[in-house]
Amino acid sequence: QDTVTAFLPGGIGELNKNYYPNFLMVEKHTTISEIKDTFQQFLNGNIGIILINQYIAEMVRHALDAHQQSIPAVLEIPSKEHPYDAAKDSILRRARGMFTAEDLR
């Protein structure tokens, strides 16, 4: 809720022509199925970047890991109650596999 509330005043949130929002506010009653279905809709929509709190990403990790396209980019971000853990981030794990230690020198 805090993440969505922070981005909405900046004009990030909007409704498409069918009046579906381009965000999902995950609350206590939100099911994992709803999160996964919304994530799939965002992947198939006209969205370039998907921001997802990392602790929510963990709930649908299999869906995030299955997404191999560069667009939309899926960025895992921390939340107020859950700090960021780079070891869990799917993009960082993929990037580590692309480079060797010598590439980074």
Short mmCIF file of C-alpha atoms in Angstrom, two decimals:
data_model
loop_
_atom_site.label_atom_id
_atom_site.label_comp_id
_atom_site.label_asym_id
_atom_site.label_seq_id
_atom_site.Cartn_x
_atom_site.Cartn_y
_atom_site.Cartn_z
CA GLN A 1 0.00 0.00 0.00
CA ASP A 2 2.81 2.43 0.87
CA THR A 3 4.57 1.85 -2.45
CA VAL A 4 1.45 2.44 -4.53
CA THR A 5 0.53 5.49 -2.47
CA ALA A 6 4.02 6.91 -3.02
CA PHE A 7 3.87 6.56 -6.81
CA LEU A 8 0.27 7.64 -7.50
CA PRO A 9 0.80 11.37 -6.79
CA GLY A 10 3.64 11.31 -9.32
CA GLY A 11 1.22 10.30 -12.06
CA ILE A 12 2.38 6.70 -12.33
CA GLY A 13 -1.05 5.11 -11.84
CA GLU A 14 -3.65 5.22 -14.58
CA LEU A 15 -6.61 3.31 -15.98
CA ASN A 16 -6.52 1.78 -19.45
CA LYS A 17 -9.38 2.09 -21.95
CA ASN A 18 -11.23 -0.76 -20.18
CA TYR A 19 -10.79 1.01 -16.82
CA TYR A 20 -8.28 -1.50 -15.46
CA PRO A 21 -5.53 0.11 -13.36
CA ASN A 22 -1.86 -0.32 -14.20
CA PHE A 23 -1.11 -1.17 -10.58
CA LEU A 24 -2.18 -3.68 -7.95
CA MET A 25 -2.36 -2.80 -4.28
CA VAL A 26 -1.69 -6.06 -2.41
CA GLU A 27 -3.56 -6.27 0.86
CA LYS A 28 -4.22 -9.01 3.43
CA HIS A 29 -7.08 -10.50 1.43
CA THR A 30 -5.24 -10.45 -1.94
CA THR A 31 -4.58 -14.01 -3.10
CA ILE A 32 -1.40 -15.27 -4.71
CA SER A 33 -3.51 -16.19 -7.72
CA GLU A 34 -4.64 -12.56 -8.06
CA ILE A 35 -1.03 -11.38 -7.86
CA LYS A 36 0.10 -13.88 -10.49
CA ASP A 37 -2.82 -13.11 -12.82
CA THR A 38 -2.21 -9.37 -12.56
CA PHE A 39 1.50 -9.88 -13.19
CA GLN A 40 0.68 -11.86 -16.34
CA GLN A 41 -1.70 -9.09 -17.51
CA PHE A 42 1.05 -6.52 -16.99
CA LEU A 43 3.49 -8.66 -19.00
CA ASN A 44 1.03 -8.77 -21.90
CA GLY A 45 0.04 -5.12 -21.66
CA ASN A 46 1.58 -1.89 -22.82
CA ILE A 47 3.92 -1.54 -19.83
CA GLY A 48 7.68 -0.98 -20.00
CA ILE A 49 8.67 -1.39 -16.34
CA ILE A 50 7.00 -3.38 -13.60
CA LEU A 51 7.92 -2.38 -10.05
CA ILE A 52 7.19 -5.06 -7.47
CA ASN A 53 8.01 -5.18 -3.79
CA GLN A 54 10.51 -7.97 -3.29
CA TYR A 55 8.50 -9.73 -0.59
CA ILE A 56 5.52 -9.84 -3.02
CA ALA A 57 7.83 -11.07 -5.79
CA GLU A 58 8.77 -14.01 -3.56
CA MET A 59 5.10 -15.09 -3.57
CA VAL A 60 5.14 -15.43 -7.37
CA ARG A 61 8.85 -16.12 -7.88
CA HIS A 62 8.15 -18.89 -10.41
CA ALA A 63 6.30 -16.41 -12.65
CA LEU A 64 9.07 -13.81 -12.39
CA ASP A 65 11.76 -16.36 -13.16
CA ALA A 66 9.78 -17.57 -16.19
CA HIS A 67 9.78 -14.03 -17.64
CA GLN A 68 12.87 -13.91 -19.86
CA GLN A 69 12.11 -10.83 -22.00
CA SER A 70 13.83 -7.51 -21.43
CA ILE A 71 10.57 -5.56 -21.80
CA PRO A 72 8.81 -5.10 -19.57
CA ALA A 73 11.69 -4.94 -17.13
CA VAL A 74 10.73 -6.29 -13.72
CA LEU A 75 12.40 -4.37 -10.90
CA GLU A 76 12.20 -5.69 -7.38
CA ILE A 77 12.17 -2.93 -4.79
CA PRO A 78 12.18 -2.92 -0.98
CA SER A 79 9.21 -2.05 1.14
CA LYS A 80 9.05 -0.28 4.46
CA GLU A 81 8.74 -3.52 6.42
CA HIS A 82 10.89 -5.77 4.21
CA PRO A 83 14.47 -4.81 3.29
CA TYR A 84 15.91 -5.55 -0.15
CA ASP A 85 17.91 -8.78 -0.52
CA ALA A 86 20.08 -8.76 -3.66
CA ALA A 87 20.48 -12.55 -3.50
CA LYS A 88 16.75 -12.95 -4.25
CA ASP A 89 16.57 -10.45 -7.13
CA SER A 90 15.94 -12.28 -10.41
CA ILE A 91 17.54 -9.60 -12.59
CA LEU A 92 20.73 -9.53 -10.53
CA ARG A 93 20.93 -13.33 -10.55
CA ARG A 94 20.66 -13.31 -14.36
CA ALA A 95 23.23 -10.52 -14.68
CA ARG A 96 25.73 -12.43 -12.54
CA GLY A 97 25.44 -15.33 -14.94
CA MET A 98 26.30 -13.10 -17.90
CA PHE A 99 29.64 -11.84 -16.58
CA THR A 100 32.75 -13.49 -15.21
CA ALA A 101 35.01 -12.01 -12.55
CA GLU A 102 37.47 -10.99 -15.27
CA ASP A 103 34.77 -9.01 -17.12
CA LEU A 104 34.27 -6.84 -14.07
CA ARG A 105 37.95 -5.88 -13.66
#
